């Protein structure tokens, strides 16, 4: 995965990252609030051994530095009951009251730092201040027999007095929230990458590009409301869906320049990707551009063009293949436009044989001379072979892919099947794109954005004329 692809995954899965980040930070904040505050107060003392005045030549008390071995002993007994009980008595605490103190001795001088921790700041300052003198008294009586035998004693001189702490040492709110944010971000990124790895559906153009090098001819937004019908070119000609169909029409015309066949079969990998709706609207857009267009319902298994457009589907392509009528008898003109529709007709028991038959080839050749452009709605590629048979008659195949519906394995299987029989995809149309996706923003789906050099369609000119009248 390249760095650009990595950023694309993060952008596509930003909600997972945001939720993970907020969840972990919230958990860290709650844990911080529920954790009792712990304060600490420290004092530094200087320990020395004193000698009585009678033992000195000048009748003054002499002092000596405590040896390192004695300091190690004092550090060991600091937390013992021998020191804690006298300390409780001096502080006026009840017997058995917990006192948490610790000590650290200097490596270069007879100094000791005593630290008291707990939940009462004032009491901690008193404990840190009194621990040194109490330790010195106990050390003289119990743990320095040589000094006691010589009439010497241990004294503790305060170098740095203990202060009442103003802020707790734990929990550290800033540190906990910062660690929570880092952990949440890492967790979110990990989940986003895992979701991307386990994601089985096609969601963006990049998913299609990973399976085929054929061009993406257009992105068609999701139509959330079908109250006015599926024919957006008729019901909402200035809407986002209609505009995307016009863009698809323009790009297909560029592909048609390379094929010079003026006929395409429109299919999908599996059912439910919106190929029929896309094909019907595309045919209407082709007719709006001034071409004489024929839309053929080549799905002889599950025909739906006639029902989508509100036409009579009791006769059509199968009627012609059986020789029961001529094209001019069954081809229906769509209102007052240059779009003509050939429904599928009665559903036959052998659709594949009919589509691959010689009569079908002869019929398609005749229709190609009568119309400027032909679009054929075909069954999906994965279940049946019908699209391949129709593609032999046309000059290109357009694959409609349903965003967040089509599974990657189905699309890969369809592309592989077509390439195996030397029927490559001319281009893809990503259908049902969410309006909030980056693709939608790139194609300007948030407002009507007609190409500057595009001319109004015939239907639009008639609508404008009626409006001005």
Short mmCIF file of C-alpha atoms in Angstrom, two decimals:
data_model
loop_
_atom_site.label_atom_id
_atom_site.label_comp_id
_atom_site.label_asym_id
_atom_site.label_seq_id
_atom_site.Cartn_x
_atom_site.Cartn_y
_atom_site.Cartn_z
CA UNK A 1 0.00 0.00 0.00
CA UNK A 2 1.38 3.38 -1.02
CA UNK A 3 1.27 6.41 1.25
CA UNK A 4 -1.41 7.95 -0.96
CA UNK A 5 -3.52 4.80 -0.68
CA UNK A 6 -2.95 4.84 3.08
CA UNK A 7 -4.25 8.40 3.28
CA UNK A 8 -7.19 7.39 1.10
CA UNK A 9 -8.09 4.60 3.51
CA UNK A 10 -7.89 6.99 6.46
CA UNK A 11 -10.07 9.49 4.64
CA UNK A 12 -12.66 6.87 3.76
CA UNK A 13 -12.72 5.41 7.28
CA UNK A 14 -12.38 8.66 9.24
CA UNK A 15 -15.51 7.92 11.24
CA UNK A 16 -13.95 4.77 12.70
CA UNK A 17 -10.84 6.73 13.67
CA UNK A 18 -12.89 9.55 15.20
CA UNK A 19 -15.07 7.18 17.23
CA UNK A 20 -12.05 5.24 18.49
CA UNK A 21 -10.24 8.45 19.42
CA UNK A 22 -13.22 9.89 21.31
CA UNK A 23 -13.98 6.59 23.04
CA UNK A 24 -10.45 6.07 24.35
CA UNK A 25 -10.04 9.71 25.40
CA UNK A 26 -13.41 9.57 27.19
CA UNK A 27 -12.38 6.35 28.95
CA UNK A 28 -9.09 7.97 30.01
CA UNK A 29 -10.95 11.02 31.30
CA UNK A 30 -13.40 8.91 33.31
CA UNK A 31 -10.60 6.79 34.72
CA UNK A 32 -8.71 9.94 35.70
CA UNK A 33 -11.75 11.39 37.48
CA UNK A 34 -12.45 8.15 39.35
CA UNK A 35 -8.84 7.68 40.50
CA UNK A 36 -8.22 9.17 43.98
CA UNK A 37 -5.77 12.05 43.99
CA UNK A 38 -2.34 11.22 45.40
CA UNK A 39 -0.04 13.98 46.68
CA UNK A 40 3.61 13.86 47.67
CA UNK A 41 5.82 16.01 49.86
CA UNK A 42 9.58 15.69 50.31
CA UNK A 43 12.23 16.99 52.66
CA UNK A 44 16.01 16.66 52.48
CA UNK A 45 17.99 16.11 55.66
CA UNK A 46 21.68 16.02 56.57
CA UNK A 47 22.62 13.23 59.00
CA UNK A 48 25.59 13.65 61.32
CA UNK A 49 27.04 11.98 64.42
CA UNK A 50 27.79 14.26 67.38
CA UNK A 51 30.40 13.74 70.14
CA UNK A 52 29.89 15.05 73.72
CA UNK A 53 31.79 18.18 74.73
CA UNK A 54 33.69 16.36 77.51
CA UNK A 55 35.41 14.23 74.91
CA UNK A 56 36.78 17.13 72.94
CA UNK A 57 39.89 19.18 73.68
CA UNK A 58 38.19 22.57 73.42
CA UNK A 59 35.15 21.56 75.43
CA UNK A 60 32.89 21.91 72.37
CA UNK A 61 30.70 19.31 70.74
CA UNK A 62 32.36 17.75 67.71
CA UNK A 63 30.41 16.46 64.71
CA UNK A 64 31.21 13.65 62.32
CA UNK A 65 29.64 12.61 59.02
CA UNK A 66 27.62 9.43 59.14
CA UNK A 67 29.24 6.56 57.28
CA UNK A 68 27.72 5.09 54.11
CA UNK A 69 27.04 1.78 55.88
CA UNK A 70 25.04 3.59 58.56
CA UNK A 71 23.05 5.48 55.92
CA UNK A 72 22.10 2.19 54.26
CA UNK A 73 20.91 0.90 57.63
CA UNK A 74 18.86 4.02 58.31
CA UNK A 75 17.25 3.74 54.90
CA UNK A 76 16.23 0.14 55.59
CA UNK A 77 14.64 0.93 58.95
CA UNK A 78 12.88 4.12 57.80
CA UNK A 79 9.62 2.28 57.09
CA UNK A 80 9.91 -0.19 59.98
CA UNK A 81 7.55 -0.12 62.98
CA UNK A 82 10.50 1.06 65.09
CA UNK A 83 10.29 4.40 63.26
CA UNK A 84 6.62 4.49 62.28
CA UNK A 85 5.20 4.08 65.81
CA UNK A 86 7.19 6.98 67.34
CA UNK A 87 6.31 9.04 64.25
CA UNK A 88 2.59 8.38 64.77
CA UNK A 89 2.93 9.41 68.43
CA UNK A 90 4.64 12.67 67.47
CA UNK A 91 2.00 13.45 64.81
CA UNK A 92 -0.86 12.51 67.10
CA UNK A 93 -2.11 9.75 64.83
CA UNK A 94 -3.93 6.67 66.00
CA UNK A 95 -1.91 3.47 66.22
CA UNK A 96 -1.90 1.55 62.96
CA UNK A 97 -2.67 4.64 60.84
CA UNK A 98 -1.14 3.97 57.39
CA UNK A 99 1.91 6.09 56.63
CA UNK A 100 3.55 5.82 53.24
CA UNK A 101 7.09 7.14 53.24
CA UNK A 102 10.18 6.34 51.22
CA UNK A 103 13.79 7.43 51.35
CA UNK A 104 16.69 7.97 49.01
CA UNK A 105 20.29 8.51 50.09
CA UNK A 106 22.92 10.49 48.25
CA UNK A 107 25.91 8.68 46.80
CA UNK A 108 28.35 11.47 47.61
CA UNK A 109 27.19 12.90 50.94
CA UNK A 110 25.36 11.83 54.12
CA UNK A 111 22.06 13.24 52.96
CA UNK A 112 18.69 11.58 52.70
CA UNK A 113 15.54 12.65 50.88
CA UNK A 114 12.36 11.52 52.60
CA UNK A 115 9.12 11.52 50.57
CA UNK A 116 5.63 11.03 51.99
CA UNK A 117 2.69 10.19 49.70
CA UNK A 118 -1.05 10.08 50.39
CA UNK A 119 -4.29 11.94 50.05
CA UNK A 120 -3.94 14.64 52.76
CA UNK A 121 -1.50 17.36 51.60
CA UNK A 122 -1.04 19.02 55.03
CA UNK A 123 -0.48 15.74 56.82
CA UNK A 124 2.04 14.68 54.18
CA UNK A 125 4.10 17.84 54.79
CA UNK A 126 4.16 17.10 58.52
CA UNK A 127 5.14 13.47 57.94
CA UNK A 128 8.00 14.45 55.62
CA UNK A 129 9.24 17.05 58.11
CA UNK A 130 9.09 14.87 61.23
CA UNK A 131 10.38 11.64 59.72
CA UNK A 132 14.02 12.82 59.75
CA UNK A 133 14.23 13.78 63.45
CA UNK A 134 12.34 10.64 64.52
CA UNK A 135 14.66 8.49 62.41
CA UNK A 136 17.70 10.14 64.02
CA UNK A 137 16.39 9.45 67.54
CA UNK A 138 15.58 5.82 66.80
CA UNK A 139 18.89 5.30 64.98
CA UNK A 140 20.85 6.53 68.04
CA UNK A 141 19.04 4.23 70.45
CA UNK A 142 18.64 1.03 68.43
CA UNK A 143 20.71 0.93 65.27
CA UNK A 144 24.00 2.69 66.18
CA UNK A 145 25.37 0.79 69.20
CA UNK A 146 28.91 2.08 68.80
CA UNK A 147 27.74 5.68 68.78
CA UNK A 148 25.56 5.07 71.80
CA UNK A 149 28.42 3.38 73.69
CA UNK A 150 30.62 6.41 73.12
CA UNK A 151 27.94 8.80 74.22
CA UNK A 152 27.39 9.98 70.67
CA UNK A 153 24.07 10.58 68.93
CA UNK A 154 22.65 11.05 65.44
CA UNK A 155 21.16 14.37 64.47
CA UNK A 156 19.08 15.28 61.44
CA UNK A 157 19.44 18.78 60.04
CA UNK A 158 16.80 19.87 57.56
CA UNK A 159 18.31 21.11 54.31
CA UNK A 160 15.11 21.43 52.29
CA UNK A 161 11.91 21.64 54.31
CA UNK A 162 8.75 19.88 53.19
CA UNK A 163 6.00 22.02 51.69
CA UNK A 164 2.27 21.42 51.45
CA UNK A 165 1.71 20.14 47.88
CA UNK A 166 -0.76 22.14 45.78
CA UNK A 167 -1.30 19.66 42.94
CA UNK A 168 -1.50 15.88 43.01
CA UNK A 169 1.29 13.80 41.50
CA UNK A 170 -1.28 11.31 40.25
CA UNK A 171 -3.42 10.97 38.37
CA UNK A 172 -1.79 13.26 35.80
CA UNK A 173 -4.77 14.44 33.75
CA UNK A 174 -2.78 15.97 30.90
CA UNK A 175 -0.55 12.93 30.53
CA UNK A 176 -3.48 10.50 30.71
CA UNK A 177 -5.49 12.40 28.11
CA UNK A 178 -2.47 12.68 25.81
CA UNK A 179 -1.77 8.94 26.12
CA UNK A 180 -5.47 8.25 25.57
CA UNK A 181 -5.43 10.34 22.43
CA UNK A 182 -2.38 8.52 21.06
CA UNK A 183 -3.82 5.13 21.95
CA UNK A 184 -7.21 6.03 20.46
CA UNK A 185 -5.61 7.30 17.27
CA UNK A 186 -3.49 4.17 16.92
CA UNK A 187 -6.50 1.97 17.64
CA UNK A 188 -8.64 3.87 15.14
CA UNK A 189 -6.04 3.63 12.39
CA UNK A 190 -5.61 -0.07 13.09
CA UNK A 191 -9.35 -0.68 12.92
CA UNK A 192 -9.61 1.38 9.73
CA UNK A 193 -6.89 -0.66 8.05
CA UNK A 194 -8.46 -3.90 9.30
CA UNK A 195 -11.89 -2.83 8.01
CA UNK A 196 -10.35 -1.90 4.67
CA UNK A 197 -8.60 -5.27 4.45
CA UNK A 198 -11.74 -7.21 5.34
CA UNK A 199 -14.05 -5.01 3.25
CA UNK A 200 -15.54 -7.14 0.48
CA UNK A 201 -17.58 -4.46 -1.32
CA UNK A 202 -16.71 -1.96 -4.03
CA UNK A 203 -17.06 1.52 -2.57
CA UNK A 204 -14.87 3.88 -4.58
CA UNK A 205 -13.20 4.21 -7.97
CA UNK A 206 -9.97 2.93 -6.44
CA UNK A 207 -11.62 -0.42 -5.76
CA UNK A 208 -12.51 -0.72 -9.45
CA UNK A 209 -9.07 0.42 -10.58
CA UNK A 210 -7.52 -2.30 -8.43
CA UNK A 211 -9.39 -4.90 -10.49
CA UNK A 212 -9.20 -3.42 -14.00
CA UNK A 213 -7.26 -0.82 -15.94
CA UNK A 214 -10.31 0.18 -17.99
CA UNK A 215 -11.51 3.78 -17.53
CA UNK A 216 -14.18 5.00 -15.13
CA UNK A 217 -16.67 6.72 -17.43
CA UNK A 218 -18.85 8.25 -14.76
CA UNK A 219 -20.09 8.32 -11.20
CA UNK A 220 -23.84 8.33 -10.69
CA UNK A 221 -25.22 9.50 -7.33
CA UNK A 222 -27.70 7.59 -5.24
CA UNK A 223 -31.35 8.49 -5.87
CA UNK A 224 -32.87 8.45 -2.39
CA UNK A 225 -36.45 9.16 -3.47
CA UNK A 226 -38.29 7.41 -6.28
CA UNK A 227 -41.67 9.07 -5.77
CA UNK A 228 -41.37 10.86 -9.07
CA UNK A 229 -40.03 7.78 -10.86
CA UNK A 230 -36.63 6.46 -11.88
CA UNK A 231 -36.39 8.46 -15.10
CA UNK A 232 -34.47 11.46 -13.82
CA UNK A 233 -33.91 12.82 -17.34
CA UNK A 234 -37.69 13.19 -17.54
CA UNK A 235 -38.73 14.04 -13.98
CA UNK A 236 -35.72 16.05 -12.76
CA UNK A 237 -33.66 17.11 -15.79
CA UNK A 238 -31.59 19.61 -13.79
CA UNK A 239 -30.89 17.31 -10.84
CA UNK A 240 -27.65 15.69 -9.83
CA UNK A 241 -28.61 12.28 -11.16
CA UNK A 242 -29.55 13.64 -14.59
CA UNK A 243 -26.36 15.67 -14.80
CA UNK A 244 -24.24 12.62 -13.99
CA UNK A 245 -26.01 10.68 -16.75
CA UNK A 246 -25.10 13.45 -19.22
CA UNK A 247 -21.48 13.23 -18.14
CA UNK A 248 -21.60 9.48 -18.66
CA UNK A 249 -23.11 10.04 -22.13
CA UNK A 250 -20.30 12.44 -23.04
CA UNK A 251 -17.59 10.02 -21.95
CA UNK A 252 -19.24 7.12 -23.79
CA UNK A 253 -19.25 9.21 -26.95
CA UNK A 254 -15.48 9.59 -26.58
CA UNK A 255 -15.19 5.81 -26.27
CA UNK A 256 -17.44 5.46 -29.31
CA UNK A 257 -14.93 7.45 -31.33
CA UNK A 258 -12.42 4.64 -30.88
CA UNK A 259 -14.90 1.87 -31.70
CA UNK A 260 -16.91 3.63 -34.44
CA UNK A 261 -19.70 1.13 -33.85
CA UNK A 262 -22.33 3.37 -32.24
CA UNK A 263 -23.66 0.50 -30.14
CA UNK A 264 -23.03 -0.62 -26.57
CA UNK A 265 -24.30 -3.32 -24.28
CA UNK A 266 -24.85 -2.21 -20.68
CA UNK A 267 -24.52 -4.87 -18.01
CA UNK A 268 -23.39 -5.48 -14.44
CA UNK A 269 -21.69 -8.24 -12.54
CA UNK A 270 -24.73 -9.28 -10.45
CA UNK A 271 -28.38 -8.17 -10.18
CA UNK A 272 -29.37 -5.15 -8.13
CA UNK A 273 -26.73 -2.67 -9.31
CA UNK A 274 -29.10 -0.36 -11.18
CA UNK A 275 -28.05 -1.22 -14.73
CA UNK A 276 -31.56 -0.95 -16.23
CA UNK A 277 -32.26 2.45 -14.70
CA UNK A 278 -28.85 3.66 -15.85
CA UNK A 279 -29.39 2.29 -19.36
CA UNK A 280 -32.83 3.87 -19.76
CA UNK A 281 -31.67 7.30 -18.56
CA UNK A 282 -28.56 7.03 -20.72
CA UNK A 283 -30.67 6.28 -23.77
CA UNK A 284 -32.82 9.35 -23.04
CA UNK A 285 -29.67 11.48 -22.71
CA UNK A 286 -28.41 10.15 -26.05
CA UNK A 287 -31.70 11.10 -27.69
CA UNK A 288 -31.58 14.56 -26.10
CA UNK A 289 -28.24 15.10 -27.85
CA UNK A 290 -30.05 14.76 -31.19
CA UNK A 291 -29.30 11.15 -32.08
CA UNK A 292 -31.86 8.62 -33.24
CA UNK A 293 -31.47 6.07 -30.45
CA UNK A 294 -32.78 2.55 -30.07
CA UNK A 295 -32.98 1.01 -26.60
CA UNK A 296 -33.21 -2.79 -26.70
CA UNK A 297 -34.18 -4.85 -23.68
CA UNK A 298 -31.79 -7.78 -24.14
CA UNK A 299 -32.56 -9.26 -20.73
CA UNK A 300 -34.79 -12.10 -21.91
CA UNK A 301 -34.73 -13.69 -18.46
CA UNK A 302 -35.95 -10.81 -16.34
CA UNK A 303 -37.01 -7.97 -18.66
CA UNK A 304 -37.67 -4.63 -16.95
CA UNK A 305 -37.19 -1.85 -19.52
CA UNK A 306 -40.87 -1.77 -20.52
CA UNK A 307 -42.09 -1.64 -16.91
CA UNK A 308 -39.54 1.03 -16.01
CA UNK A 309 -40.69 3.26 -18.88
CA UNK A 310 -44.38 2.39 -18.59
CA UNK A 311 -44.58 0.70 -22.01
CA UNK A 312 -46.31 -2.42 -23.27
CA UNK A 313 -43.91 -5.35 -22.94
CA UNK A 314 -46.13 -8.11 -24.29
CA UNK A 315 -44.30 -8.02 -27.63
CA UNK A 316 -40.77 -7.12 -28.58
CA UNK A 317 -37.41 -8.72 -29.37
CA UNK A 318 -38.54 -12.32 -29.03
CA UNK A 319 -41.51 -11.53 -31.29
CA UNK A 320 -39.11 -10.38 -34.00
CA UNK A 321 -36.81 -13.39 -33.55
CA UNK A 322 -39.77 -15.71 -34.03
CA UNK A 323 -40.61 -13.89 -37.29
CA UNK A 324 -44.06 -12.92 -36.08
CA UNK A 325 -43.66 -9.18 -36.77
CA UNK A 326 -41.44 -6.56 -38.38
CA UNK A 327 -39.34 -4.07 -36.38
CA UNK A 328 -41.59 -1.12 -37.26
CA UNK A 329 -44.51 -3.06 -35.74
CA UNK A 330 -43.00 -3.63 -32.28
CA UNK A 331 -40.50 -0.79 -31.79
CA UNK A 332 -42.17 1.89 -29.66
CA UNK A 333 -41.30 5.57 -29.83
CA UNK A 334 -40.77 7.28 -26.50
CA UNK A 335 -43.15 10.20 -26.51
CA UNK A 336 -42.15 13.01 -28.89
CA UNK A 337 -38.44 12.24 -28.84
CA UNK A 338 -35.94 10.46 -31.08
CA UNK A 339 -35.71 7.61 -28.58
CA UNK A 340 -37.21 4.29 -29.68
CA UNK A 341 -37.63 1.26 -27.43
CA UNK A 342 -37.65 -2.43 -28.32
CA UNK A 343 -38.96 -4.37 -25.29
CA UNK A 344 -37.90 -7.93 -24.62
CA UNK A 345 -41.28 -9.44 -25.40
CA UNK A 346 -42.45 -12.80 -24.03
CA UNK A 347 -39.85 -14.58 -21.90
CA UNK A 348 -38.48 -17.58 -23.87
CA UNK A 349 -37.25 -20.89 -22.43
CA UNK A 350 -33.92 -20.60 -24.27
CA UNK A 351 -32.71 -16.96 -24.00
CA UNK A 352 -29.01 -17.71 -24.58
CA UNK A 353 -29.74 -19.65 -27.77
CA UNK A 354 -31.91 -16.83 -29.13
CA UNK A 355 -29.35 -14.12 -28.39
CA UNK A 356 -26.59 -16.14 -30.06
CA UNK A 357 -28.68 -17.17 -33.05
CA UNK A 358 -28.26 -16.12 -36.67
CA UNK A 359 -31.67 -14.35 -36.75
CA UNK A 360 -30.47 -12.17 -33.86
CA UNK A 361 -27.31 -11.25 -35.78
CA UNK A 362 -29.30 -10.41 -38.92
CA UNK A 363 -31.82 -8.36 -36.94
CA UNK A 364 -29.14 -6.40 -35.12
CA UNK A 365 -27.37 -5.65 -38.40
CA UNK A 366 -30.58 -4.24 -39.86
CA UNK A 367 -31.31 -2.15 -36.77
CA UNK A 368 -27.77 -0.76 -36.80
CA UNK A 369 -28.47 0.80 -40.21
CA UNK A 370 -31.79 2.29 -39.08
CA UNK A 371 -30.56 4.04 -35.92
CA UNK A 372 -27.69 6.33 -35.02
CA UNK A 373 -27.04 4.69 -31.68
CA UNK A 374 -28.11 1.43 -30.02
CA UNK A 375 -28.03 0.59 -26.32
CA UNK A 376 -28.80 -2.94 -25.16
CA UNK A 377 -29.77 -3.70 -21.56
CA UNK A 378 -28.24 -7.08 -20.77
CA UNK A 379 -28.47 -9.62 -17.93
CA UNK A 380 -25.62 -9.61 -15.37
CA UNK A 381 -22.36 -11.29 -16.36
CA UNK A 382 -21.74 -13.58 -13.39
CA UNK A 383 -24.96 -15.65 -13.48
CA UNK A 384 -25.29 -16.08 -17.26
CA UNK A 385 -23.40 -15.68 -20.53
CA UNK A 386 -26.00 -13.50 -22.31
CA UNK A 387 -23.94 -10.30 -22.07
CA UNK A 388 -21.04 -11.95 -23.88
CA UNK A 389 -23.34 -13.04 -26.71
CA UNK A 390 -24.79 -9.55 -27.09
CA UNK A 391 -21.34 -7.98 -26.91
CA UNK A 392 -20.38 -9.87 -30.08
CA UNK A 393 -23.04 -7.84 -31.90
CA UNK A 394 -22.23 -4.46 -30.36
CA UNK A 395 -18.96 -2.54 -30.31
CA UNK A 396 -18.45 -2.06 -26.59
CA UNK A 397 -19.53 -3.15 -23.14
CA UNK A 398 -20.31 -0.78 -20.26
CA UNK A 399 -20.19 -2.30 -16.78
CA UNK A 400 -22.42 -0.71 -14.13
CA UNK A 401 -21.06 -1.17 -10.60
CA UNK A 402 -23.20 -0.50 -7.53
CA UNK A 403 -21.22 1.39 -4.90
CA UNK A 404 -21.36 -0.37 -1.52
CA UNK A 405 -23.44 -3.15 -3.09
CA UNK A 406 -21.21 -4.97 -5.54
CA UNK A 407 -18.78 -7.40 -3.97
CA UNK A 408 -15.20 -7.23 -5.14
CA UNK A 409 -15.08 -10.94 -5.89
CA UNK A 410 -18.19 -10.68 -8.10
CA UNK A 411 -16.76 -7.77 -10.06
CA UNK A 412 -13.40 -9.53 -10.39
CA UNK A 413 -15.17 -12.67 -11.60
CA UNK A 414 -17.15 -10.69 -14.18
CA UNK A 415 -14.09 -8.87 -15.50
CA UNK A 416 -12.12 -12.11 -15.69
CA UNK A 417 -14.95 -13.88 -17.51
CA UNK A 418 -15.15 -11.14 -20.13
CA UNK A 419 -11.39 -11.02 -20.65
CA UNK A 420 -11.29 -14.79 -21.02
CA UNK A 421 -13.61 -14.65 -24.05
CA UNK A 422 -11.86 -11.57 -25.44
CA UNK A 423 -14.73 -9.23 -24.56
CA UNK A 424 -13.03 -6.58 -22.41
CA UNK A 425 -14.97 -3.87 -20.63
CA UNK A 426 -14.99 -0.57 -22.52
CA UNK A 427 -15.56 1.36 -19.30
CA UNK A 428 -17.20 1.35 -15.89
CA UNK A 429 -20.02 3.43 -14.44
CA UNK A 430 -19.96 3.63 -10.64
CA UNK A 431 -23.62 3.79 -9.63
CA UNK A 432 -25.36 4.69 -6.34
CA UNK A 433 -22.50 6.90 -5.14
CA UNK A 434 -23.22 8.50 -1.77
CA UNK A 435 -23.61 12.27 -1.97
CA UNK A 436 -21.10 12.72 0.86
CA UNK A 437 -18.29 10.79 -0.80
CA UNK A 438 -15.12 12.40 -2.12
CA UNK A 439 -16.09 11.26 -5.61
CA UNK A 440 -19.35 13.17 -5.39
CA UNK A 441 -17.53 16.33 -4.36
CA UNK A 442 -15.04 15.96 -7.18
CA UNK A 443 -17.77 15.70 -9.78
CA UNK A 444 -19.76 18.63 -8.41
CA UNK A 445 -22.85 16.71 -7.32
CA UNK A 446 -23.79 19.33 -4.75
CA UNK A 447 -25.16 21.68 -7.35
CA UNK A 448 -26.11 21.79 -10.96
CA UNK A 449 -22.82 22.08 -12.82
CA UNK A 450 -23.38 21.90 -16.55
CA UNK A 451 -20.36 21.91 -18.84
CA UNK A 452 -19.76 25.42 -20.14
CA UNK A 453 -19.84 24.34 -23.77
CA UNK A 454 -22.80 21.96 -23.47
CA UNK A 455 -25.89 22.86 -25.43
CA UNK A 456 -29.39 22.50 -23.99
CA UNK A 457 -31.20 19.34 -24.99
CA UNK A 458 -34.32 19.38 -27.16
CA UNK A 459 -36.48 18.62 -24.15
CA UNK A 460 -34.86 21.45 -22.19
CA UNK A 461 -35.35 23.91 -25.08
CA UNK A 462 -39.03 22.98 -25.26
CA UNK A 463 -39.34 23.40 -21.49
CA UNK A 464 -37.69 26.82 -21.65
CA UNK A 465 -39.95 27.86 -24.52
CA UNK A 466 -43.07 26.87 -22.58
CA UNK A 467 -41.78 28.72 -19.54
CA UNK A 468 -41.22 31.96 -21.48
CA UNK A 469 -44.60 31.57 -23.22
#
